[in-house]
PDB file of C-alpha atoms in Angstrom:
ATOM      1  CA  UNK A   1    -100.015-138.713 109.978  1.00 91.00           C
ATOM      2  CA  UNK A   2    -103.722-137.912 109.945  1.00 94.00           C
ATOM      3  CA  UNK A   3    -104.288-134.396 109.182  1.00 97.00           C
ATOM      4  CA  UNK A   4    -108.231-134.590 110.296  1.00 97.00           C
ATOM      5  CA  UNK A   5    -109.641-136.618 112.800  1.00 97.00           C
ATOM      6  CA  UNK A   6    -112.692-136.437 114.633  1.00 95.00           C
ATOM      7  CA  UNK A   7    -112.985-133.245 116.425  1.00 96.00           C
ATOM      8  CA  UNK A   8    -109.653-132.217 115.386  1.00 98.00           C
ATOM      9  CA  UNK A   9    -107.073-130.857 112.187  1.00 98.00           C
ATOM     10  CA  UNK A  10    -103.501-130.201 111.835  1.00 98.00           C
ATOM     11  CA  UNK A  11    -102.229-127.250 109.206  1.00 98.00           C
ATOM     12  CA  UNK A  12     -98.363-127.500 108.247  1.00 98.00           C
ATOM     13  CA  UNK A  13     -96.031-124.863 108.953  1.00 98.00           C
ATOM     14  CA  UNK A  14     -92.123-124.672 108.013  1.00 97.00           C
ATOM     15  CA  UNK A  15     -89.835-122.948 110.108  1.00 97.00           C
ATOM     16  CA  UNK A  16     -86.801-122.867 109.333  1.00 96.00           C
ATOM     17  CA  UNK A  17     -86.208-125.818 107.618  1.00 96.00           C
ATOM     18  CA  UNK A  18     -88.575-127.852 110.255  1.00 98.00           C
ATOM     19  CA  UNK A  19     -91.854-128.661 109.677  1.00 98.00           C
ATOM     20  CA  UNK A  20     -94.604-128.368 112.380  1.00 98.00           C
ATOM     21  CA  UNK A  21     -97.996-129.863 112.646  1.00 98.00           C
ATOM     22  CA  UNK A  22     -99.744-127.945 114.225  1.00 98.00           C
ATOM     23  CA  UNK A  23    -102.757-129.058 115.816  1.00 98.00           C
ATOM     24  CA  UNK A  24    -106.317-126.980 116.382  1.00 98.00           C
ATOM     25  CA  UNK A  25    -109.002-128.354 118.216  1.00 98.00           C
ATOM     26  CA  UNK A  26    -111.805-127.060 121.284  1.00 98.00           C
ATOM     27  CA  UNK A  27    -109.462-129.125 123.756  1.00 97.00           C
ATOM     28  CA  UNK A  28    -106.562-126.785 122.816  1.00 98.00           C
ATOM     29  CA  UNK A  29    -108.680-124.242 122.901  1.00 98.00           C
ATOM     30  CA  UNK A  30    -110.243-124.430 126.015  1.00 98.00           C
ATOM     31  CA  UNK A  31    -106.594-124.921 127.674  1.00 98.00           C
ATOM     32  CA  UNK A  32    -105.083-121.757 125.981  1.00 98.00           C
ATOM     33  CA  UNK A  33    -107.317-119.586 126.171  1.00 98.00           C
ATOM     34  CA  UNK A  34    -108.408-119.734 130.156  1.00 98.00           C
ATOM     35  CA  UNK A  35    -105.449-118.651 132.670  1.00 98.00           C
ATOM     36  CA  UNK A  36    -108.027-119.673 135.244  1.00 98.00           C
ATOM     37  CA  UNK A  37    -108.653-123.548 134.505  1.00 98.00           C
ATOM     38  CA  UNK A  38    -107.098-125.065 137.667  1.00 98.00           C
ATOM     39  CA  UNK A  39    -107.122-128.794 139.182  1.00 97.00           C
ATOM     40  CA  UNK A  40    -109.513-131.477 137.959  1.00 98.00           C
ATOM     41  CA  UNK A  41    -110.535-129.104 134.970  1.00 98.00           C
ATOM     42  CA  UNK A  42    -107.415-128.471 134.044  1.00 98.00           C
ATOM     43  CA  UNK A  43    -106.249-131.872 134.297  1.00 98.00           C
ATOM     44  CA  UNK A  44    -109.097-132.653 132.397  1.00 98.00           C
ATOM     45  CA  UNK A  45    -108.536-130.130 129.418  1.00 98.00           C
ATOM     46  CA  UNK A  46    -104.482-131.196 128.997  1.00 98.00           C
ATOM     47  CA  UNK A  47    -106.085-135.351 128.999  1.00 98.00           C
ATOM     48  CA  UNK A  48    -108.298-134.282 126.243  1.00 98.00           C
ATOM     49  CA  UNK A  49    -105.788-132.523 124.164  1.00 98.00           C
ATOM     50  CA  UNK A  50    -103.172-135.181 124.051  1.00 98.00           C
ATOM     51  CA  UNK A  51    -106.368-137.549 123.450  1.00 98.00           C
ATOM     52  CA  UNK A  52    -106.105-135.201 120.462  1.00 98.00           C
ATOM     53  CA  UNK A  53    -102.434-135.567 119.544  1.00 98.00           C
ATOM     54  CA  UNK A  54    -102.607-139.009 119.925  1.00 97.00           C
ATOM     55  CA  UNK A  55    -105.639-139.540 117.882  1.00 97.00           C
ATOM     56  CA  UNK A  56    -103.483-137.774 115.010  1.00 97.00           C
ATOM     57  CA  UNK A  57    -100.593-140.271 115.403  1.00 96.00           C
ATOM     58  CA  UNK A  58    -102.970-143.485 115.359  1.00 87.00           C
ATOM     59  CA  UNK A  59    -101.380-145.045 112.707  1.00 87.00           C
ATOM     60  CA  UNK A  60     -97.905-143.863 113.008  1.00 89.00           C
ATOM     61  CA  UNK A  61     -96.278-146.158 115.694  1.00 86.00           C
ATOM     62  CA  UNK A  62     -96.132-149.783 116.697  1.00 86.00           C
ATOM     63  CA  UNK A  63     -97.196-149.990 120.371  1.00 82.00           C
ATOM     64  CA  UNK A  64     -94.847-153.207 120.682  1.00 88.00           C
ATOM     65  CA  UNK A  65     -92.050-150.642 119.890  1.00 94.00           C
ATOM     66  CA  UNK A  66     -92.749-147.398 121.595  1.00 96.00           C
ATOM     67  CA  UNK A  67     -92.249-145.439 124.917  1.00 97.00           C
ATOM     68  CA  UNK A  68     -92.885-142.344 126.944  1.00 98.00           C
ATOM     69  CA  UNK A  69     -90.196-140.167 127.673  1.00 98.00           C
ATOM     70  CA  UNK A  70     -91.330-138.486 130.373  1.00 98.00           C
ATOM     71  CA  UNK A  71     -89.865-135.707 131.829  1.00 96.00           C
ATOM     72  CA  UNK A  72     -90.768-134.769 135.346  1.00 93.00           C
ATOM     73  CA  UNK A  73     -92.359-133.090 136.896  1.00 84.00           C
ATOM     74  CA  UNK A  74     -94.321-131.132 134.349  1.00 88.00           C
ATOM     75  CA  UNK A  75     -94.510-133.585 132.040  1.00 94.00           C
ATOM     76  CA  UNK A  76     -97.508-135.486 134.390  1.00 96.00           C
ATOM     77  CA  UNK A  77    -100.010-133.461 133.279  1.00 97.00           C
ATOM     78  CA  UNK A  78    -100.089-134.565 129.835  1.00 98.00           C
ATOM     79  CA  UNK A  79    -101.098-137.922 130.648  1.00 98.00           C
ATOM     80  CA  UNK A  80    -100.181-139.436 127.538  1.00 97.00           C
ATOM     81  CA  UNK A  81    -100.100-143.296 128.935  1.00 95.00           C
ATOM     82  CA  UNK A  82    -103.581-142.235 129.321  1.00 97.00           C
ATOM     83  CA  UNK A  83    -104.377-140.617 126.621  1.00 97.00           C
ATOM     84  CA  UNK A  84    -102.463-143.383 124.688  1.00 96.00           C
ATOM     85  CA  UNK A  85    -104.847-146.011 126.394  1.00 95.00           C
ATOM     86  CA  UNK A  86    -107.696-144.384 126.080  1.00 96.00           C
ATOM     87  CA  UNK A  87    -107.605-143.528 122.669  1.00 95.00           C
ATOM     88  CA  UNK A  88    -106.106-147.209 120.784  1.00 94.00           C
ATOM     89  CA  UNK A  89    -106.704-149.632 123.840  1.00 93.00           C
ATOM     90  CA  UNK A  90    -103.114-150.214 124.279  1.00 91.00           C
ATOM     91  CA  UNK A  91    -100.694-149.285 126.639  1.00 92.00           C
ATOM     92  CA  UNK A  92     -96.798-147.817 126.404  1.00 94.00           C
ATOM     93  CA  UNK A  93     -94.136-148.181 128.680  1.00 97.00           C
ATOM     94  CA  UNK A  94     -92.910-145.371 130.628  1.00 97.00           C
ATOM     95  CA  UNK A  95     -89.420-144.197 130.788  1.00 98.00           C
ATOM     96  CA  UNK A  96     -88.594-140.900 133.776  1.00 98.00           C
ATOM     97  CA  UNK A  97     -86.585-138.440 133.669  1.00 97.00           C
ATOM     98  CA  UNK A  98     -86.017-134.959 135.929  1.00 94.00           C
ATOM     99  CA  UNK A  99     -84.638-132.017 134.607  1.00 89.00           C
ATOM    100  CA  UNK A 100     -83.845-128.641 136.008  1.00 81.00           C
ATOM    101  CA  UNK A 101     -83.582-125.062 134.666  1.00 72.00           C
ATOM    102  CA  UNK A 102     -79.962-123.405 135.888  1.00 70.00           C
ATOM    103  CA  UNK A 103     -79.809-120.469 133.502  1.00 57.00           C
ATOM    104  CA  UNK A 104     -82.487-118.453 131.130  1.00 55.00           C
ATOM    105  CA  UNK A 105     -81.308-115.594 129.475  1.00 54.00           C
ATOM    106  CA  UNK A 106     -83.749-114.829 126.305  1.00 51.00           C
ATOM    107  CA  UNK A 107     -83.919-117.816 123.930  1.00 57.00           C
ATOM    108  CA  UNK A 108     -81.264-119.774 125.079  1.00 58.00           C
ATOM    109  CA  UNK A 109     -81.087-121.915 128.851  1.00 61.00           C
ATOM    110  CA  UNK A 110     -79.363-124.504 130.516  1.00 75.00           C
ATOM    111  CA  UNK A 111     -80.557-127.526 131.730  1.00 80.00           C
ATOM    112  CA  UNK A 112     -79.464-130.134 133.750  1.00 85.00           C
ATOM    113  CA  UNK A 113     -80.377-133.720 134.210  1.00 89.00           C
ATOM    114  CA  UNK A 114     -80.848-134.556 137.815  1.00 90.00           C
ATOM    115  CA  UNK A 115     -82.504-138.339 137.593  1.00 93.00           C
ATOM    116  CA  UNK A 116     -83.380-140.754 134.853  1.00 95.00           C
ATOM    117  CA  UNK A 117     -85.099-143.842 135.354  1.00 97.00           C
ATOM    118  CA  UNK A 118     -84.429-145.396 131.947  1.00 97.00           C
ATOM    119  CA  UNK A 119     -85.441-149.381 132.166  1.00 97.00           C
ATOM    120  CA  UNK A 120     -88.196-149.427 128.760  1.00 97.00           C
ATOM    121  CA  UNK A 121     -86.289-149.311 125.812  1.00 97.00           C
ATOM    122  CA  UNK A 122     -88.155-148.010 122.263  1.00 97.00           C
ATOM    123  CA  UNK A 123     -87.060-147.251 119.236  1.00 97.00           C
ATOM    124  CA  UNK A 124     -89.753-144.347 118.813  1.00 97.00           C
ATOM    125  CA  UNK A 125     -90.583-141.843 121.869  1.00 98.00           C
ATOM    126  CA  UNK A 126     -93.698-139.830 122.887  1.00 98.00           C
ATOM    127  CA  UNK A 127     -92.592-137.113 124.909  1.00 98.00           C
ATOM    128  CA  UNK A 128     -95.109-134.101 126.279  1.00 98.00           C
ATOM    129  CA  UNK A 129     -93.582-131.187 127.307  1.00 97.00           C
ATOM    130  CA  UNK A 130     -94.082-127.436 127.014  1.00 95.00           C
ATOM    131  CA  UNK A 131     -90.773-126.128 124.045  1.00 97.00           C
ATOM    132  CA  UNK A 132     -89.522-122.933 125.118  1.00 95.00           C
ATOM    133  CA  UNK A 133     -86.171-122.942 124.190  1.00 93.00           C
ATOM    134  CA  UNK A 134     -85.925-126.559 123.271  1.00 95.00           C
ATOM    135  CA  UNK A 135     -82.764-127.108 126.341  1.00 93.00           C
ATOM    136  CA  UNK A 136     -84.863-129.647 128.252  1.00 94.00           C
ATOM    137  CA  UNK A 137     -86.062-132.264 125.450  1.00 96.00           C
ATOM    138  CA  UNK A 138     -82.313-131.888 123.928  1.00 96.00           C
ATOM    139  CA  UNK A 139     -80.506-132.727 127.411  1.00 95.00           C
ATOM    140  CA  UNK A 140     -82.860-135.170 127.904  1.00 97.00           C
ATOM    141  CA  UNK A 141     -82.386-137.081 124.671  1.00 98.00           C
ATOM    142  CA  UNK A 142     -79.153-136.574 125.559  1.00 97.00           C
ATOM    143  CA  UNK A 143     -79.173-139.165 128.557  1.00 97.00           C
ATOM    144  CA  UNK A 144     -81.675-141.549 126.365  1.00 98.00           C
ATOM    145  CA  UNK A 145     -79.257-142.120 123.742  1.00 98.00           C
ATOM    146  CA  UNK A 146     -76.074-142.809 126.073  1.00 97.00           C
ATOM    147  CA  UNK A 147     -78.074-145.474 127.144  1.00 97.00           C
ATOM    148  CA  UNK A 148     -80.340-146.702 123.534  1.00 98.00           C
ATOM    149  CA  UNK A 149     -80.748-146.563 120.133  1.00 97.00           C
ATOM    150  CA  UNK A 150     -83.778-144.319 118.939  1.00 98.00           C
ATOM    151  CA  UNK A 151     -85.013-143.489 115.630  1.00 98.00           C
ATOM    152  CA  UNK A 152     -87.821-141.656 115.925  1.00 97.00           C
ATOM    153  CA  UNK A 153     -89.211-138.723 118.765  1.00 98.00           C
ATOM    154  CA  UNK A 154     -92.429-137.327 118.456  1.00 98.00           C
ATOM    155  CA  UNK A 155     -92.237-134.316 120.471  1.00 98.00           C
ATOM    156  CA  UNK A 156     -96.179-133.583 121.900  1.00 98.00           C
ATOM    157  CA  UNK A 157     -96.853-130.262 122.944  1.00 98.00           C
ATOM    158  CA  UNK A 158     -99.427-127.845 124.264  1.00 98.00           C
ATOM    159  CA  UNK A 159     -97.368-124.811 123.480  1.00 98.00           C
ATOM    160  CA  UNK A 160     -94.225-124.598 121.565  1.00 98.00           C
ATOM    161  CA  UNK A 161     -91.530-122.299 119.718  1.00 98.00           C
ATOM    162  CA  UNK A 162     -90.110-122.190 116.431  1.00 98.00           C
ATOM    163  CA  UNK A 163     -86.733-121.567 118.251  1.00 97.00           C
ATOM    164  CA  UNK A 164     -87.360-124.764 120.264  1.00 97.00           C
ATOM    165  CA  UNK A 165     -88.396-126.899 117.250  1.00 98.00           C
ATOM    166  CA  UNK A 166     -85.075-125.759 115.455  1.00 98.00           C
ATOM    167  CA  UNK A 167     -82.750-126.383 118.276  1.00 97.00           C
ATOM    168  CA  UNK A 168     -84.106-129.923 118.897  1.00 98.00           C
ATOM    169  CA  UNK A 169     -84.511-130.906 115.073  1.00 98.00           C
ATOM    170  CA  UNK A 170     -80.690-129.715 115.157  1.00 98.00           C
ATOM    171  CA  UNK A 171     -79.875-132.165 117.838  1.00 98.00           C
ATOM    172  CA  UNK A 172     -82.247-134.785 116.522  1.00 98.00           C
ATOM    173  CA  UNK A 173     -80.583-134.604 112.598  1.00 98.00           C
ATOM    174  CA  UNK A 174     -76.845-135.044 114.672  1.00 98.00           C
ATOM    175  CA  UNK A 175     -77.808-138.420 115.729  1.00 98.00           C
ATOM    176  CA  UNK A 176     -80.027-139.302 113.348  1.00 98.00           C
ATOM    177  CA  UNK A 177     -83.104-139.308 114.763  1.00 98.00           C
ATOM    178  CA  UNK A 178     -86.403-138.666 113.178  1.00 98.00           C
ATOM    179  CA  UNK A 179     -87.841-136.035 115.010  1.00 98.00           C
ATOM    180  CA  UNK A 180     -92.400-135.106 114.586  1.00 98.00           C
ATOM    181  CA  UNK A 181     -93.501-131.718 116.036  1.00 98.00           C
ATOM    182  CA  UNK A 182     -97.038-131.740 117.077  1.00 98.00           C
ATOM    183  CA  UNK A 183     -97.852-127.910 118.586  1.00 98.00           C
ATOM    184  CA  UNK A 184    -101.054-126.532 119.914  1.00 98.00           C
ATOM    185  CA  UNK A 185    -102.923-124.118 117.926  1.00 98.00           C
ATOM    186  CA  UNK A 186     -99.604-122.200 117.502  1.00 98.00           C
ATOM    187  CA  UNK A 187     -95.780-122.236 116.838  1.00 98.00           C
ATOM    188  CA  UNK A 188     -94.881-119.469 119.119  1.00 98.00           C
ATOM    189  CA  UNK A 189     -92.617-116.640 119.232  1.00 98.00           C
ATOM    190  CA  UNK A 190     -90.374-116.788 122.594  1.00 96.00           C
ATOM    191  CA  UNK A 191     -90.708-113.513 124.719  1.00 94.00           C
ATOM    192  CA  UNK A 192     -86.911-111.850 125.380  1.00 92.00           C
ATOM    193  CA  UNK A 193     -87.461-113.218 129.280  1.00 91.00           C
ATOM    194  CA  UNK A 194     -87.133-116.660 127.840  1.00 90.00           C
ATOM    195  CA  UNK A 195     -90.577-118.217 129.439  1.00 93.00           C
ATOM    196  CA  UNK A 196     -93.120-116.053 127.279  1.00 96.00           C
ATOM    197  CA  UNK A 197     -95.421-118.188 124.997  1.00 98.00           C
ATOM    198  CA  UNK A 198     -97.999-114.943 123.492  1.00 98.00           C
ATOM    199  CA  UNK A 199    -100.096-115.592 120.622  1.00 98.00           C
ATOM    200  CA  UNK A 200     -99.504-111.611 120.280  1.00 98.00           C
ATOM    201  CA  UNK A 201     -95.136-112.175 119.702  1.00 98.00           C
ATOM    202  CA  UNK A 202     -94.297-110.691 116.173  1.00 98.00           C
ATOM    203  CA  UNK A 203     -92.652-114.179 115.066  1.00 98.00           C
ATOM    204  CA  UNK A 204     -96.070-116.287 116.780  1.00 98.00           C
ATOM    205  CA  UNK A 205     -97.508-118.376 113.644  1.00 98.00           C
ATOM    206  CA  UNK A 206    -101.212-118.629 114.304  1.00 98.00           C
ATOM    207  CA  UNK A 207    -104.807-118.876 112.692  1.00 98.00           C
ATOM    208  CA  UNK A 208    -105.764-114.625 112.763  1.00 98.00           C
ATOM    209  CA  UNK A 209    -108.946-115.415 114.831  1.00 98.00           C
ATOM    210  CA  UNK A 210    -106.522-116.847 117.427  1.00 98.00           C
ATOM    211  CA  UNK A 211    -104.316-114.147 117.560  1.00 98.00           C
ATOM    212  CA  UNK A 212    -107.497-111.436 117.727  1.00 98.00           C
ATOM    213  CA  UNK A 213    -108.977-113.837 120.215  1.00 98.00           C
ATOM    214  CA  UNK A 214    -105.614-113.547 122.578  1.00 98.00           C
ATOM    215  CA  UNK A 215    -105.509-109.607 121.540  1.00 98.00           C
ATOM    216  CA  UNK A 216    -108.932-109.206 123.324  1.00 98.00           C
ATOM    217  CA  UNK A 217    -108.651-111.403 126.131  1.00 97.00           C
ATOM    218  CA  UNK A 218    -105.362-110.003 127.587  1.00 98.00           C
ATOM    219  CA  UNK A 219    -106.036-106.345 126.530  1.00 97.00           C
ATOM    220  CA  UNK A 220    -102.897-105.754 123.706  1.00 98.00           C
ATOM    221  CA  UNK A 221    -100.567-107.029 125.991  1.00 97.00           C
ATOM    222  CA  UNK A 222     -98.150-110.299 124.591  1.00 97.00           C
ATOM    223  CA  UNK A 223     -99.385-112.339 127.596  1.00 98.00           C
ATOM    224  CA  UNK A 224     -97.810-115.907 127.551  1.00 98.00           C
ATOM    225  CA  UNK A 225    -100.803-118.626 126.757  1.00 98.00           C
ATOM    226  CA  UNK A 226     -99.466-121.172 129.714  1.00 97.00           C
ATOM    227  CA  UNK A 227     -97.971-118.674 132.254  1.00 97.00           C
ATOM    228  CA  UNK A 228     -94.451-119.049 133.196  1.00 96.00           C
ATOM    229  CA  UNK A 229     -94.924-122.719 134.825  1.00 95.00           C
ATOM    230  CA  UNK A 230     -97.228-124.880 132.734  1.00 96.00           C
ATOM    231  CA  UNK A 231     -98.578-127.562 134.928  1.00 96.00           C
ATOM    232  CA  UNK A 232     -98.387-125.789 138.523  1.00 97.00           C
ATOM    233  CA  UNK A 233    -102.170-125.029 137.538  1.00 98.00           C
ATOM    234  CA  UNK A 234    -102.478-128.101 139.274  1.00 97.00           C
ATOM    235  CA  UNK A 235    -100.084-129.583 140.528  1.00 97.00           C
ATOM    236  CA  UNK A 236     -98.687-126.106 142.787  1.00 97.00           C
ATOM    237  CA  UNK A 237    -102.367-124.225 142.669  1.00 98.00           C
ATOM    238  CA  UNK A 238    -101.221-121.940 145.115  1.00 98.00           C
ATOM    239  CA  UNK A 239     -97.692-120.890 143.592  1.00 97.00           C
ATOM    240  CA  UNK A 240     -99.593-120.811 140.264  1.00 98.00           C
ATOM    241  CA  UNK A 241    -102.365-118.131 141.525  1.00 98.00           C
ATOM    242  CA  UNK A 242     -99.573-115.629 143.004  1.00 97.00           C
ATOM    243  CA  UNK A 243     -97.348-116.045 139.530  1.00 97.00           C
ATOM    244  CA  UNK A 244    -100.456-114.903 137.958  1.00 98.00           C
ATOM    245  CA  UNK A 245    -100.525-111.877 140.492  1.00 96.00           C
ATOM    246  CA  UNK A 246     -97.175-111.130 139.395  1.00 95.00           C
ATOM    247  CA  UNK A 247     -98.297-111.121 135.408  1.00 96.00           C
ATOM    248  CA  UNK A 248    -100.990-108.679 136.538  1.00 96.00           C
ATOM    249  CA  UNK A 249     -98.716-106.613 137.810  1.00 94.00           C
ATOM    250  CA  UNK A 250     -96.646-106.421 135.068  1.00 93.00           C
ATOM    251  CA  UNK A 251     -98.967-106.057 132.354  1.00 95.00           C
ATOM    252  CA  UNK A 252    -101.551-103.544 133.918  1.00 95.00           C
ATOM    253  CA  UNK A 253    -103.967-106.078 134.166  1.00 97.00           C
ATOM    254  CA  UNK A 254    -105.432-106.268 137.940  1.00 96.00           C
ATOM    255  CA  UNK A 255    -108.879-106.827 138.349  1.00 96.00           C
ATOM    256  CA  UNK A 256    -108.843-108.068 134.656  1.00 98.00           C
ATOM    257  CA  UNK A 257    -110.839-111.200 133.678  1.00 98.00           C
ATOM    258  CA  UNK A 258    -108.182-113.468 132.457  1.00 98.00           C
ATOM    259  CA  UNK A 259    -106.619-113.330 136.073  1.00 98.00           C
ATOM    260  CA  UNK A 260    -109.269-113.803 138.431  1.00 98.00           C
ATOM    261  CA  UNK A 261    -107.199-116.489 140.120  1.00 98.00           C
ATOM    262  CA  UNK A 262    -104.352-113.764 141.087  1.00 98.00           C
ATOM    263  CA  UNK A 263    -103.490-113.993 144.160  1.00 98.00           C
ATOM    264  CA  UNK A 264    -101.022-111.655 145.733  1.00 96.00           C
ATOM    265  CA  UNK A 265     -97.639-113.364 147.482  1.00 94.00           C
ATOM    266  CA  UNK A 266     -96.188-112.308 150.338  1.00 92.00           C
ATOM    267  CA  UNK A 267     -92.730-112.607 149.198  1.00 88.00           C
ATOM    268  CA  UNK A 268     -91.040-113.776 146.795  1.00 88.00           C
ATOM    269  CA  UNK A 269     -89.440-117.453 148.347  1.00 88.00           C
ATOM    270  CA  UNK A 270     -91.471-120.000 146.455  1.00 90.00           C
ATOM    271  CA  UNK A 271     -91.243-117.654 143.352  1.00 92.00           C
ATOM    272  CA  UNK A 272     -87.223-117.623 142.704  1.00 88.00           C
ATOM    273  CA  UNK A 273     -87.762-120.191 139.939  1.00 87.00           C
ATOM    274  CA  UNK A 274     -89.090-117.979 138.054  1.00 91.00           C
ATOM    275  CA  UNK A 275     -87.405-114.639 138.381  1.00 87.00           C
ATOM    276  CA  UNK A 276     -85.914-114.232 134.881  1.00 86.00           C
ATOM    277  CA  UNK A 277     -89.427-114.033 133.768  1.00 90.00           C
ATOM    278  CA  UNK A 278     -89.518-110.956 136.007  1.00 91.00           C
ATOM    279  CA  UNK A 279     -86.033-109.794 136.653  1.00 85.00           C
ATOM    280  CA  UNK A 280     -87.062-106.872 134.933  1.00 76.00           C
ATOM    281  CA  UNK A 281     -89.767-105.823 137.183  1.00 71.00           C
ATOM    282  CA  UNK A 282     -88.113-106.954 140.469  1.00 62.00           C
ATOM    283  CA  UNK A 283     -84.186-107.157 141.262  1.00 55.00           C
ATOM    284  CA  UNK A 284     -84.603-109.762 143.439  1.00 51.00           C
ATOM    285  CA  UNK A 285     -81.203-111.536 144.466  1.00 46.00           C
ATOM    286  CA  UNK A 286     -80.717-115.058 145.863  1.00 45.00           C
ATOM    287  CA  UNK A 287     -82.299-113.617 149.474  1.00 46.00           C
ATOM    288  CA  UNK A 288     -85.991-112.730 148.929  1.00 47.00           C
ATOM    289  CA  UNK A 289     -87.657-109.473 150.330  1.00 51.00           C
ATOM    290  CA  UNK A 290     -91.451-108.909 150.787  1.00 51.00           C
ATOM    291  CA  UNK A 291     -93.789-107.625 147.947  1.00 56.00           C
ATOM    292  CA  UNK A 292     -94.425-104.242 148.037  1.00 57.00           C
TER     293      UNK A 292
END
């Protein structure tokens, strides 16, 4: 692993028993610290971070031997096929997979596998994916290794939990697979509504300019760094802007600058998905009212 490449350095942090690389660069930067990037420029900031990652990982892999794991839908916008080509000149092959959250309750969720396109076998996998709770890489592994051998996952991500890291190192040491953390700027503490990623949590590992940096730009408050669906910053704009309403609401923060994108819903419908994260706000059951 290269701890320092251009633009970008990894520190090492154990949690746990696992260890963590986690990575700090302007890329990561830029996409954790603005709740506003949407679209092309957000797009744009996740392509240069895993440019990043991979950079890191250069000389870790054999091309000839290696795949994406990718795990739809959210898993798109780290373009790591292009990050991978960009940054060595080669290419990977591309293995799919769609999972779906049926429970969250705090740190632990459960996940099921809905469709797997599995037809590029590799003995080492890339996978980039937000780690809350860790559920959807494990149930996903699950289904690869039914079907292959694997020795090695390196597990790519933007934002992740020590919690996460644990539960999928747990899996990973079961079946002995080799298992690489790469985390963005943080390993984060997971908020008690299970979708919470704040730099402010008490158990959030971070540089302290970071953590001041977060403290300032959401007011105190233990904002998550990637709102409560990573990825619908561009690829669901519109669902994005009102779950960012909802955040507002909750944390007092209205008219504040790290929400100018807010935009209020007029129900609730496209926003079940998400109620855990907010349960505790609004009792919403399976039939949806209006806001108030």
């Amino acid at each position: 692993m290269n701890l320092r490449v251009e633009g970008s350095e990894i520190d090492l942090h154990e949690v746990g028993g696992v260890t963590i690389h986690v990575v700090k660069n302007r890329a990561l930067e830029r996409l954790l610290f603005n709740r506003n990037l949407l679209g092309k420029e957000f797009r744009d900031a996740c392509l240069a971070a895993s440019m990043c990652f991979v950079r890191h990982l250069a000389d870790e892999y054999e091309a000839s031997d290696t795949a994406e794991l990718l795990v739809l839908s959210k898993g798109l916008v780290y373009q790591l096929s292009s990050a991978v080509s960009q940054e060595t000149g080669s290419d990977i092959p591309t293995n799919l997979i769609a999972t779906s959250r049926i429970v969250v309750a705090g740190h632990s969720a459960k996940v099921s596998v809905t469709y797997s396109q599995l037809e590029a076998p590799a003995r080492t996998l890339l996978i980039g994916d937000t780690v809350a709770s860790g559920a959807t890489i494990v149930e996903s592994l699950k289904v690869y290794l039914a079907k292959y051998e694997l020795e090695r996952v390196y597990v790519l991500s933007y934002a992740g939990t020590g919690v996460g890291a644990q539960r999928i190192a747990r899996f990973c040491r079961q079946h002995s697979v080799e298992c690489v953390f790469l985390y963005g700027l943080a390993v984060f503490g997971l908020g008690d509504n299970g979708f919470d990623l704040s730099f402010l949590h008490p158990d959030t590992i971070a540089d302290a300019e970071h953590k001041e940096r977060a403290r300032a730009q959401f007011g105190g408050h233990p904002v998550s760094a990637v709102g409560w669906d990573f990825g619908a910053q561009a690829m669901a704009p519109r669902k994005y802007r009102q779950l960012c309403w909802i955040e507002a609401e909750l944390w007092g923060l209205h008219g504040a600058d790290c929400f100018t994108v807010a935009t209020k819903p007029p129900d609730l419908s496209d926003l079940m998905h998400e109620w855990p994260a907010y349960a505790h706000r609004y009792a919403v059951p399976a039939r949806c009212r209006p806001m108030p």
